[in-house]
């Protein structure tokens, strides 16, 4: 028999009754039932109930074991008594009577966290003792899911004729929108390598090299501030690039890969088959975000005309300023003062003075009395008898300020009725769009409008390449500087703020899953694009010399994208934090509490590298 096990803890069933077996694993929990000891023995594959009574030759040894000890047992498979079968586990019809035991690994002292049960522990505890945290069933399932997703992605790419290549990990610094992690060179004192933020330049060079279809499961390194959906140090992406393609070709290639993975691992949730293409401009207007959650049907609209010159002085005066507008967030079924006040409080927490609102309700007797010049009692009688139709009225401070005609025009534009509401934000769009987007998400959630059992995808396209700094008036890149401008060189002759790039993101349920572009492979167009942003040809050649030089030698048109594996798994696992699907993540301060990183280098290491650490005040 094998030294440690003849079966895993998920293998045994009634067909094994009477067999002598050997199992190894961890003590999940121990139960003492009147002198009979029951142990749930757990390994990576499952759970088997083993038991021992005083007749067993190793009863005294079994009495000593505690939770999370690693043990090996020898025993005989028995059928469980009728009524004691556990249908929730594959081994629930049997149990193993222990005849021999070997302790493979003891637990010294108290466990810092329990593996059995669903107790909540502080993040610091979970990350410091991640090896224990990972023993828990949910974490085991998440990491197996991650492995299976990566395997599925690989197979789907191979099936489409892509070849997997590995690009360098130690390379030159390259701006990808975040800070680099720098690596000092011992052989070249004073010079530094960088960990790649993405394999961007290398995969483009592969296209110049004639490989046509490339992919890899690529580690990427970015020194970023942490968020719930972003690691502060490193992450993995499905990186791909193709030659002789246009934007739609990339979409048609990656869509079945992503959709297939969500269908395979999405737990039966609906996966959208038609992926809408929404311009960046429209996404900002309708959803307040370039990664909208389309499970929420709410679309914001511009309603400036209804407030211009109105009695609501705040919006009326604001609209006199250039570049300002007022937008409405429709809220079907949100027509109660309590809900409206709650959303107004949300806006105040976000740093705004508030959020204006109107809600529509059945006309009250007070309103009828005022309209008809009769008493409230008479109005109540007329409403009750049907002599007067109640109809609808608009309520809220905004409705009183702008009057019934403007209020009705807003209602009709938004398609709202009795029991509905609308919220309003104004100013320069970029200042309030993020808050409007978050408000839209909260409204959809609280009113039950967001369709939970669905993965909703959309391509966000037509990203602007440039933006103007309002203080300095300087033109700079707003998005990827290596994207091919729509219209090529001709597009760069006009107003830079009108130039759109062949750049795209894929949004799913409020997260950015994929980002990519058709690349600017023409040196003369690239130099012009950088010149507009204030970068001369000499600087471009210095910073991106490898790629620029390669483009001089017959570069093909090419494009591609990268899909964030961590976020994909996070969505599939229905987790809210990306750390739940990463084996050994950093904490919010970009620290590895388990391995004590970052750590101080020794004096010898610094001397060898020719470095000196300057203390920070």
Coordinates of C-alpha atoms in Angstrom, one line a residue:
X1 CA 0.0 0.0 0.0
X2 CA 1.1 3.5 -0.7
X3 CA 3.0 5.2 2.2
X4 CA 0.3 7.9 2.6
X5 CA -2.9 7.0 0.9
X6 CA -4.7 4.4 -1.2
X7 CA -7.6 6.8 -1.9
X8 CA -8.4 10.5 -1.6
X9 CA -11.0 11.7 0.8
X10 CA -13.6 12.0 -2.0
X11 CA -13.1 8.5 -3.5
X12 CA -14.9 6.0 -1.2
X13 CA -18.5 4.8 -1.5
X14 CA -20.6 1.7 -0.8
X15 CA -18.7 -0.2 -3.5
X16 CA -15.6 -0.1 -1.2
X17 CA -17.5 -1.6 1.8
X18 CA -15.2 -4.0 3.7
X19 CA -12.0 -2.8 2.0
X20 CA -8.9 -1.9 4.0
X21 CA -7.9 1.6 3.0
X22 CA -5.4 4.3 3.8
X23 CA -6.3 8.0 3.9
X24 CA -4.3 11.2 4.6
X25 CA -5.4 14.7 5.2
X26 CA -6.3 17.3 7.8
X27 CA -8.6 17.0 10.8
X28 CA -11.5 19.2 9.9
X29 CA -13.2 18.7 13.2
X30 CA -13.5 16.1 16.0
X31 CA -16.7 15.0 17.7
X32 CA -17.0 12.9 20.8
X33 CA -20.3 10.9 20.8
X34 CA -20.3 9.1 24.1
X35 CA -16.8 7.8 23.9
X36 CA -16.9 7.2 20.1
X37 CA -14.7 9.7 18.3
X38 CA -15.8 10.9 14.9
X39 CA -13.3 12.8 12.7
X40 CA -14.1 14.6 9.5
X41 CA -10.9 14.0 7.5
X42 CA -10.3 16.6 4.7
X43 CA -8.0 16.8 1.8
X44 CA -8.1 18.9 -1.4
X45 CA -10.6 16.6 -3.0
X46 CA -13.3 16.2 -0.3
X47 CA -14.2 14.8 3.1
X48 CA -14.5 11.4 4.7
X49 CA -15.9 10.6 8.1
X50 CA -13.6 8.3 10.1
X51 CA -14.3 7.0 13.6
X52 CA -12.7 5.3 16.5
X53 CA -14.0 3.6 19.6
X54 CA -12.2 2.2 22.7
X55 CA -11.9 -1.2 21.0
X56 CA -9.5 0.3 18.4
X57 CA -5.8 -0.4 19.2
X58 CA -5.0 3.3 18.5
X59 CA -7.9 4.9 20.4
X60 CA -5.5 6.6 22.9
X61 CA -3.6 8.2 20.0
X62 CA -6.7 9.3 18.2
X63 CA -7.9 11.0 21.4
X64 CA -4.9 13.4 21.1
X65 CA -5.5 14.8 17.6
X66 CA -6.9 18.3 17.2
X67 CA -8.3 20.4 14.5
X68 CA -5.9 20.9 11.5
X69 CA -3.5 18.2 12.5
X70 CA -2.2 16.5 9.4
X71 CA -2.7 12.7 9.8
X72 CA -2.6 9.4 8.0
X73 CA -5.1 6.7 9.0
X74 CA -5.5 3.0 8.1
X75 CA -9.0 1.5 8.5
X76 CA -11.9 -0.5 7.1
X77 CA -14.7 1.0 5.1
X78 CA -18.2 0.5 6.6
X79 CA -21.7 1.5 5.6
X80 CA -23.2 4.2 7.7
X81 CA -26.3 3.3 9.7
X82 CA -29.6 4.1 8.1
X83 CA -30.6 7.6 8.9
X84 CA -27.0 8.8 9.3
X85 CA -26.2 9.0 5.6
X86 CA -25.0 12.5 4.5
X87 CA -26.3 13.1 1.0
X88 CA -24.4 16.4 0.7
X89 CA -21.0 14.8 0.2
X90 CA -19.9 12.0 -2.2
X91 CA -18.6 9.8 0.7
X92 CA -21.8 10.3 2.7
X93 CA -22.9 6.7 2.6
X94 CA -19.7 5.3 4.3
X95 CA -17.3 5.8 7.1
X96 CA -13.9 4.4 7.9
X97 CA -13.2 2.6 11.2
X98 CA -9.7 3.5 12.3
X99 CA -7.2 0.7 13.0
X100 CA -4.0 2.7 12.6
X101 CA -2.8 6.3 12.7
X102 CA 0.3 8.3 12.1
X103 CA 0.6 12.0 12.9
X104 CA 2.2 13.7 9.9
X105 CA 2.1 17.3 11.1
X106 CA 1.0 18.7 14.4
X107 CA -0.5 22.2 15.1
X108 CA 1.7 23.9 17.7
X109 CA -0.3 26.3 19.8
X110 CA -3.7 27.8 19.0
X111 CA -4.9 28.2 15.4
X112 CA -4.9 31.9 14.4
X113 CA -8.0 31.2 12.4
X114 CA -10.4 28.3 12.1
X115 CA -10.7 26.4 8.9
X116 CA -14.0 24.8 9.9
X117 CA -17.0 27.1 9.6
X118 CA -17.6 30.5 8.0
X119 CA -16.2 32.8 10.6
X120 CA -15.1 36.3 9.5
X121 CA -11.5 37.2 10.3
X122 CA -9.7 40.6 9.9
X123 CA -7.9 40.9 6.5
X124 CA -4.5 41.2 8.3
X125 CA -5.1 37.8 10.0
X126 CA -6.2 36.1 6.7
X127 CA -3.2 37.4 4.7
X128 CA -0.6 36.8 7.4
X129 CA -1.8 33.2 7.7
X130 CA -2.9 32.8 4.1
X131 CA -1.9 29.1 4.0
X132 CA -4.6 28.4 6.6
X133 CA -7.1 30.8 4.9
X134 CA -6.5 28.9 1.7
X135 CA -7.5 25.6 3.3
X136 CA -11.1 26.9 3.7
X137 CA -13.6 25.5 1.3
X138 CA -14.5 28.7 -0.4
X139 CA -10.9 29.6 -1.0
X140 CA -10.1 26.2 -2.4
X141 CA -13.1 26.5 -4.8
X142 CA -12.0 30.0 -5.9
X143 CA -8.5 28.9 -6.7
X144 CA -9.6 25.7 -8.5
X145 CA -12.0 27.9 -10.5
X146 CA -9.1 30.2 -11.4
X147 CA -7.0 27.3 -12.6
X148 CA -9.9 25.9 -14.7
X149 CA -10.6 29.4 -16.2
X150 CA -6.9 29.8 -17.3
X151 CA -6.9 26.3 -18.8
X152 CA -10.1 27.1 -20.7
X153 CA -8.8 30.4 -22.0
X154 CA -5.6 28.7 -23.2
X155 CA -7.6 26.0 -25.1
X156 CA -9.9 28.5 -26.7
X157 CA -7.0 30.5 -27.9
X158 CA -5.2 27.5 -29.2
X159 CA -8.3 26.4 -31.0
X160 CA -8.4 29.7 -32.9
X161 CA -4.8 29.2 -34.2
X162 CA -3.0 31.4 -31.7
X163 CA 0.5 30.5 -30.6
X164 CA 1.7 31.0 -27.0
X165 CA 4.9 32.9 -26.5
X166 CA 6.6 34.2 -23.3
X167 CA 7.9 37.7 -23.3
X168 CA 10.7 39.1 -21.0
X169 CA 10.1 39.9 -17.4
X170 CA 13.1 42.1 -17.0
X171 CA 13.0 44.9 -19.5
X172 CA 13.1 48.6 -20.0
X173 CA 10.8 51.2 -18.4
X174 CA 7.7 51.9 -20.6
X175 CA 4.8 54.1 -19.8
X176 CA 1.6 52.2 -19.6
X177 CA -0.4 54.6 -17.4
X178 CA 1.0 53.5 -14.0
X179 CA 4.3 53.6 -12.1
X180 CA 7.0 51.1 -12.9
X181 CA 8.7 48.7 -10.5
X182 CA 12.3 49.4 -11.1
X183 CA 15.1 46.8 -10.7
X184 CA 18.7 48.1 -10.1
X185 CA 21.4 46.7 -12.4
X186 CA 24.5 45.3 -10.7
X187 CA 26.5 45.1 -13.9
X188 CA 25.5 48.6 -14.9
X189 CA 25.6 50.8 -11.8
X190 CA 23.2 53.7 -11.8
X191 CA 21.0 52.0 -14.4
X192 CA 17.7 50.2 -13.8
X193 CA 15.6 47.6 -15.5
X194 CA 11.8 47.6 -15.1
X195 CA 9.2 44.9 -14.5
X196 CA 6.8 45.1 -17.5
X197 CA 3.5 46.8 -16.9
X198 CA 2.3 44.7 -19.8
X199 CA 4.0 42.9 -22.7
X200 CA 2.8 45.7 -25.0
X201 CA 5.9 46.6 -27.0
X202 CA 7.1 43.0 -27.2
X203 CA 3.8 41.7 -28.6
X204 CA 3.8 44.4 -31.2
X205 CA 7.4 43.4 -32.1
X206 CA 6.2 39.8 -32.4
X207 CA 3.8 41.0 -35.1
X208 CA 6.7 42.8 -36.9
X209 CA 8.5 39.5 -36.6
X210 CA 5.8 37.8 -38.6
X211 CA 4.1 35.6 -36.0
X212 CA 0.6 36.7 -36.9
X213 CA -1.3 35.4 -33.8
X214 CA 0.2 35.6 -30.4
X215 CA -1.1 35.1 -26.8
X216 CA 0.1 34.4 -23.4
X217 CA -1.1 34.3 -19.8
X218 CA 1.1 37.2 -18.9
X219 CA 2.1 38.5 -15.5
X220 CA 2.0 42.3 -15.3
X221 CA 3.5 44.6 -12.7
X222 CA 2.2 48.1 -11.8
X223 CA 2.9 50.2 -8.8
X224 CA -0.7 51.4 -8.3
X225 CA -3.0 52.4 -5.5
X226 CA -5.1 49.4 -4.5
X227 CA -8.8 49.1 -5.1
X228 CA -11.3 46.3 -4.5
X229 CA -11.0 45.3 -8.2
X230 CA -7.2 46.0 -8.6
X231 CA -4.1 44.5 -7.1
X232 CA -1.5 47.1 -6.0
X233 CA 1.5 45.2 -7.4
X234 CA 0.9 42.5 -10.0
X235 CA -1.8 40.8 -11.9
X236 CA -2.3 38.3 -14.8
X237 CA -3.9 39.0 -18.1
X238 CA -4.8 37.0 -21.3
X239 CA -2.6 39.0 -23.6
X240 CA -3.2 38.7 -27.4
X241 CA -2.2 40.4 -30.7
X242 CA -3.0 39.8 -34.3
X243 CA -1.7 41.1 -37.6
X244 CA -3.7 42.3 -40.7
X245 CA -6.8 43.0 -38.6
X246 CA -9.3 45.8 -38.1
X247 CA -11.1 46.6 -34.9
X248 CA -14.1 44.3 -35.6
X249 CA -11.7 41.4 -36.3
X250 CA -10.4 41.7 -32.7
X251 CA -13.9 41.8 -31.4
X252 CA -15.0 38.8 -33.4
X253 CA -12.0 36.8 -32.2
X254 CA -12.1 37.5 -28.4
X255 CA -15.9 37.5 -28.0
X256 CA -16.4 33.8 -28.3
X257 CA -13.4 33.2 -25.9
X258 CA -14.8 35.4 -23.2
X259 CA -18.4 34.4 -23.7
X260 CA -17.5 30.7 -23.7
X261 CA -15.6 31.0 -20.4
X262 CA -18.6 32.8 -18.8
X263 CA -21.0 30.2 -20.1
X264 CA -18.8 27.4 -18.9
X265 CA -18.2 28.7 -15.4
X266 CA -21.0 31.2 -14.9
X267 CA -23.2 28.9 -12.8
X268 CA -26.1 29.1 -15.3
X269 CA -26.4 32.8 -15.3
X270 CA -27.5 34.4 -18.6
X271 CA -24.6 35.5 -20.8
X272 CA -25.4 38.2 -23.3
X273 CA -24.7 37.0 -26.9
X274 CA -25.1 40.4 -28.5
X275 CA -22.5 42.8 -27.4
X276 CA -23.5 46.4 -28.0
X277 CA -20.8 48.9 -29.2
X278 CA -21.2 52.2 -27.3
X279 CA -19.0 55.3 -27.9
X280 CA -17.0 56.6 -25.0
X281 CA -18.9 59.9 -25.2
X282 CA -22.3 58.1 -25.0
X283 CA -21.2 55.9 -22.2
X284 CA -20.2 58.9 -20.1
X285 CA -23.5 60.6 -20.9
X286 CA -25.8 57.6 -20.4
X287 CA -24.0 55.8 -17.6
X288 CA -21.5 58.2 -16.1
X289 CA -18.8 55.6 -16.6
X290 CA -16.7 54.0 -19.4
X291 CA -17.4 50.6 -17.7
X292 CA -21.2 50.6 -17.4
X293 CA -23.2 48.0 -15.7
X294 CA -25.8 47.3 -18.4
X295 CA -27.8 45.0 -16.1
X296 CA -29.2 48.3 -14.9
X297 CA -31.6 49.7 -17.6
X298 CA -31.3 53.3 -16.4
X299 CA -29.9 55.8 -19.0
X300 CA -29.2 59.3 -18.0
X301 CA -30.3 62.2 -20.2
X302 CA -29.4 65.8 -20.8
X303 CA -32.3 68.1 -19.6
X304 CA -30.5 71.5 -19.7
X305 CA -33.2 73.1 -21.8
X306 CA -35.8 72.7 -19.1
X307 CA -33.7 74.5 -16.5
X308 CA -32.2 77.3 -18.6
X309 CA -33.9 80.6 -17.5
X310 CA -36.0 78.7 -15.0
X311 CA -37.0 79.6 -11.5
X312 CA -34.4 77.3 -10.1
X313 CA -31.5 79.8 -9.8
X314 CA -28.7 77.3 -9.0
X315 CA -29.1 75.4 -12.3
X316 CA -30.2 78.5 -14.3
X317 CA -27.0 80.5 -13.4
X318 CA -24.8 77.4 -13.8
X319 CA -26.1 76.9 -17.4
X320 CA -24.9 80.5 -18.3
X321 CA -21.3 79.2 -18.0
X322 CA -19.7 77.6 -21.0
X323 CA -19.4 73.8 -21.1
X324 CA -22.0 73.2 -18.4
X325 CA -25.2 71.1 -18.5
X326 CA -27.8 69.4 -16.4
X327 CA -28.4 65.7 -16.5
X328 CA -31.3 63.6 -15.2
X329 CA -31.1 60.1 -13.7
X330 CA -34.5 58.5 -14.1
X331 CA -35.6 56.4 -11.2
X332 CA -38.6 54.2 -12.1
X333 CA -40.6 53.2 -8.9
X334 CA -38.4 55.6 -6.8
X335 CA -41.2 58.1 -6.3
X336 CA -41.2 58.5 -2.5
X337 CA -39.8 61.3 -0.5
X338 CA -38.0 58.9 1.8
X339 CA -36.1 57.4 -1.1
X340 CA -35.4 60.8 -2.6
X341 CA -34.0 62.1 0.7
X342 CA -31.8 59.1 1.0
X343 CA -30.3 59.7 -2.5
X344 CA -29.9 63.4 -1.6
X345 CA -27.9 62.3 1.5
X346 CA -25.7 60.0 -0.7
X347 CA -24.8 63.0 -2.9
X348 CA -23.9 65.1 0.2
X349 CA -21.6 62.2 1.4
X350 CA -19.9 62.4 -2.0
X351 CA -19.1 66.0 -1.5
X352 CA -21.9 67.7 -3.4
X353 CA -24.4 70.2 -1.8
X354 CA -27.1 67.7 -2.7
X355 CA -28.9 66.2 -5.6
X356 CA -32.1 67.8 -6.8
X357 CA -35.1 65.6 -7.4
X358 CA -38.7 65.4 -8.6
X359 CA -41.1 62.6 -7.9
X360 CA -44.6 62.0 -9.3
X361 CA -47.5 60.8 -7.3
X362 CA -51.3 60.7 -7.5
X363 CA -52.8 64.2 -7.1
X364 CA -53.7 65.0 -3.5
X365 CA -56.9 66.6 -2.3
X366 CA -54.8 69.6 -1.3
X367 CA -53.7 70.1 -4.9
X368 CA -57.2 69.7 -6.3
X369 CA -58.6 72.2 -3.8
X370 CA -55.9 74.7 -4.7
X371 CA -56.5 74.3 -8.5
X372 CA -60.3 74.6 -8.2
X373 CA -60.5 77.1 -5.4
X374 CA -62.5 74.8 -3.1
X375 CA -62.0 73.4 0.3
X376 CA -60.0 70.3 0.9
X377 CA -63.1 68.5 2.2
X378 CA -65.0 69.3 -1.0
X379 CA -62.0 68.2 -3.1
X380 CA -61.9 64.9 -1.2
X381 CA -65.5 64.3 -1.9
X382 CA -65.1 65.1 -5.6
X383 CA -62.1 62.7 -5.9
X384 CA -64.0 59.9 -4.1
X385 CA -67.1 60.3 -6.3
X386 CA -65.1 60.4 -9.5
X387 CA -66.5 63.8 -10.4
X388 CA -62.8 65.0 -10.6
X389 CA -60.1 62.7 -11.9
X390 CA -57.1 62.7 -9.5
X391 CA -54.4 62.4 -12.1
X392 CA -50.8 63.0 -11.2
X393 CA -48.8 65.7 -9.6
X394 CA -45.1 66.5 -9.4
X395 CA -43.6 66.9 -5.9
X396 CA -40.3 68.1 -4.5
X397 CA -38.5 71.4 -4.3
X398 CA -37.4 71.5 -8.0
X399 CA -41.0 71.0 -9.2
X400 CA -42.1 74.1 -7.3
X401 CA -39.3 76.2 -8.6
X402 CA -39.5 75.4 -12.3
X403 CA -43.3 75.2 -12.5
X404 CA -45.7 72.6 -14.0
X405 CA -45.0 73.1 -17.7
X406 CA -41.2 72.4 -17.4
X407 CA -41.8 69.6 -14.9
X408 CA -44.2 67.9 -17.3
X409 CA -41.8 68.3 -20.2
X410 CA -39.1 66.6 -18.1
X411 CA -41.5 63.8 -17.2
X412 CA -42.4 63.2 -20.8
X413 CA -38.8 63.3 -22.0
X414 CA -37.8 60.7 -19.4
X415 CA -40.9 58.5 -19.9
X416 CA -41.9 58.5 -16.3
X417 CA -45.2 58.3 -14.5
X418 CA -46.9 58.0 -11.1
X419 CA -44.6 56.4 -8.6
X420 CA -41.4 57.4 -10.4
X421 CA -38.7 59.9 -9.7
X422 CA -35.8 61.7 -11.3
X423 CA -32.6 63.1 -9.9
X424 CA -30.6 66.0 -11.3
X425 CA -26.9 66.9 -11.3
X426 CA -25.3 69.9 -13.0
X427 CA -22.0 71.5 -13.9
X428 CA -19.2 70.6 -16.2
X429 CA -19.8 66.9 -17.0
X430 CA -16.4 65.6 -16.0
X431 CA -16.8 67.0 -12.5
X432 CA -20.1 65.2 -11.8
X433 CA -20.1 62.2 -14.1
X434 CA -18.4 59.8 -11.7
X435 CA -20.9 60.7 -8.9
X436 CA -23.8 60.4 -11.3
X437 CA -22.6 57.0 -12.4
X438 CA -22.4 55.8 -8.8
X439 CA -25.9 57.2 -8.1
X440 CA -27.2 55.4 -11.1
X441 CA -25.8 52.1 -9.8
X442 CA -27.3 52.7 -6.3
X443 CA -30.7 53.6 -7.7
X444 CA -30.7 50.4 -9.8
X445 CA -29.7 48.3 -6.9
X446 CA -32.1 49.7 -4.3
X447 CA -35.1 49.8 -6.6
X448 CA -34.5 46.2 -7.8
X449 CA -34.0 47.3 -11.4
X450 CA -30.5 45.7 -11.8
X451 CA -30.8 42.2 -13.3
X452 CA -28.6 40.0 -11.0
X453 CA -28.7 36.7 -12.8
X454 CA -26.9 38.0 -15.9
X455 CA -23.5 38.9 -17.4
X456 CA -24.0 42.0 -19.6
X457 CA -21.2 42.9 -22.0
X458 CA -20.6 46.0 -24.1
X459 CA -17.7 47.3 -26.1
X460 CA -16.8 50.9 -25.3
X461 CA -15.3 52.4 -28.5
X462 CA -14.2 55.8 -30.0
X463 CA -12.0 56.9 -27.1
X464 CA -10.6 60.4 -27.6
X465 CA -6.8 60.4 -27.9
X466 CA -6.2 63.9 -26.5
X467 CA -7.4 66.2 -23.7
X468 CA -6.7 69.8 -22.8
X469 CA -5.5 70.8 -19.3
X470 CA -8.1 73.5 -18.3
X471 CA -5.5 75.4 -16.2
X472 CA -2.5 75.4 -18.6
X473 CA -4.3 74.9 -22.0
X474 CA -1.8 72.2 -22.8
X475 CA -2.8 69.3 -25.0
X476 CA -1.8 65.8 -23.7
X477 CA -2.8 62.2 -24.2
X478 CA -6.0 61.3 -22.6
X479 CA -5.8 57.6 -23.5
X480 CA -3.4 55.2 -25.1
X481 CA -0.8 57.2 -27.2
X482 CA 0.0 54.1 -29.3
X483 CA -3.6 53.7 -30.8
X484 CA -4.0 54.4 -34.4
X485 CA -6.0 57.7 -34.9
X486 CA -9.3 57.2 -36.8
X487 CA -8.6 58.8 -40.1
X488 CA -4.8 58.4 -39.8
X489 CA -2.5 61.3 -40.6
X490 CA -5.4 63.4 -42.0
X491 CA -7.2 63.3 -38.6
X492 CA -4.2 64.8 -36.9
X493 CA -4.4 68.0 -39.1
X494 CA -7.5 69.3 -37.4
X495 CA -8.6 70.0 -33.8
X496 CA -6.7 67.5 -31.5
X497 CA -9.7 67.3 -29.2
X498 CA -11.8 65.8 -32.1
X499 CA -9.3 63.0 -32.8
X500 CA -10.7 59.6 -31.8
X501 CA -8.6 56.4 -31.6
X502 CA -9.2 52.8 -32.6
X503 CA -9.2 52.0 -28.9
X504 CA -11.7 49.9 -27.1
X505 CA -12.6 48.4 -23.7
X506 CA -15.0 45.6 -22.8
X507 CA -17.2 46.3 -19.9
X508 CA -19.1 43.6 -17.9
X509 CA -21.4 44.2 -15.0
X510 CA -19.6 47.5 -14.1
X511 CA -16.0 46.3 -14.5
X512 CA -13.5 46.7 -17.3
X513 CA -12.5 43.2 -18.4
X514 CA -10.7 43.9 -21.6
X515 CA -8.7 46.8 -23.0
X516 CA -7.1 47.0 -26.4
X517 CA -6.5 49.0 -29.6
X518 CA -5.5 48.9 -33.2
X519 CA -1.9 50.0 -33.0
X520 CA -0.3 53.0 -34.7
X521 CA 2.3 51.1 -36.8
X522 CA 3.2 54.0 -39.1
X523 CA 6.3 56.0 -37.8
X524 CA 5.3 59.2 -39.5
X525 CA 1.8 59.1 -37.9
X526 CA 3.3 58.2 -34.5
X527 CA 5.7 61.1 -34.6
X528 CA 2.9 63.5 -35.5
X529 CA 0.7 62.1 -32.8
X530 CA 3.4 62.7 -30.1
X531 CA 4.3 66.1 -31.6
X532 CA 0.8 67.3 -30.9
X533 CA 1.2 66.3 -27.2
X534 CA 4.5 68.1 -27.1
X535 CA 7.0 65.2 -27.6
X536 CA 9.6 65.7 -30.3
X537 CA 10.8 62.9 -32.6
X538 CA 14.1 62.7 -30.7
X539 CA 12.4 62.0 -27.4
X540 CA 10.1 59.4 -29.0
X541 CA 13.1 57.6 -30.5
X542 CA 14.9 57.7 -27.1
X543 CA 11.9 56.4 -25.1
X544 CA 10.5 53.9 -27.6
X545 CA 13.5 53.3 -29.8
X546 CA 13.1 49.5 -30.1
X547 CA 9.6 49.6 -31.4
X548 CA 10.0 52.8 -33.5
X549 CA 13.1 51.3 -35.2
X550 CA 11.2 48.0 -35.9
X551 CA 8.4 49.9 -37.6
X552 CA 10.9 51.1 -40.2
X553 CA 11.2 47.6 -41.6
X554 CA 7.8 46.6 -43.0
X555 CA 5.5 46.6 -40.0
X556 CA 2.1 45.1 -40.7
X557 CA -1.2 46.6 -39.5
X558 CA -1.9 45.0 -36.2
X559 CA -4.0 45.2 -33.0
X560 CA -5.1 43.2 -30.0
X561 CA -6.2 43.4 -26.4
X562 CA -5.7 42.1 -22.9
X563 CA -8.3 40.5 -20.6
X564 CA -7.9 40.7 -16.8
X565 CA -7.9 37.2 -15.5
X566 CA -8.2 38.2 -11.9
X567 CA -11.4 40.3 -12.6
X568 CA -12.9 37.5 -14.8
X569 CA -12.5 35.0 -12.0
X570 CA -13.7 37.6 -9.4
X571 CA -17.0 38.0 -11.4
X572 CA -17.4 34.2 -11.9
X573 CA -16.8 33.5 -8.2
X574 CA -19.3 36.3 -7.3
X575 CA -16.7 38.0 -5.1
X576 CA -16.5 41.7 -4.3
X577 CA -12.8 41.9 -3.7
X578 CA -10.0 40.7 -6.1
X579 CA -7.9 39.4 -3.2
X580 CA -10.5 36.5 -2.8
X581 CA -9.3 35.0 -6.1
X582 CA -5.5 35.6 -5.8
X583 CA -3.4 33.0 -4.0
X584 CA -1.1 35.3 -2.1
X585 CA -2.2 38.9 -2.5
X586 CA -0.8 42.0 -0.9
X587 CA -2.8 44.1 1.6
X588 CA -4.2 47.6 1.0
X589 CA -0.7 49.0 1.8
X590 CA 0.9 46.8 -0.9
X591 CA 2.5 44.7 1.9
X592 CA 3.0 40.9 2.0
X593 CA 2.4 40.2 5.7
X594 CA 3.2 36.5 5.3
X595 CA 6.6 37.0 3.6
X596 CA 7.4 40.4 5.2
X597 CA 7.7 42.3 1.9
X598 CA 8.8 44.9 1.1
X599 CA 11.8 44.5 3.4
X600 CA 15.0 46.5 4.0
X601 CA 18.0 45.4 1.9
X602 CA 21.3 44.6 3.7
X603 CA 24.2 47.0 3.5
X604 CA 26.1 44.5 1.4
X605 CA 23.3 44.3 -1.1
X606 CA 23.2 48.1 -1.4
X607 CA 26.9 48.4 -1.8
X608 CA 27.0 45.7 -4.5
X609 CA 24.3 47.7 -6.4
X610 CA 25.9 51.1 -5.8
X611 CA 22.8 52.4 -4.0
X612 CA 22.1 54.4 -0.9
X613 CA 18.8 54.8 0.9
X614 CA 18.0 58.3 1.8
X615 CA 15.8 58.4 5.0
X616 CA 12.4 60.1 4.5
X617 CA 11.4 62.8 6.9

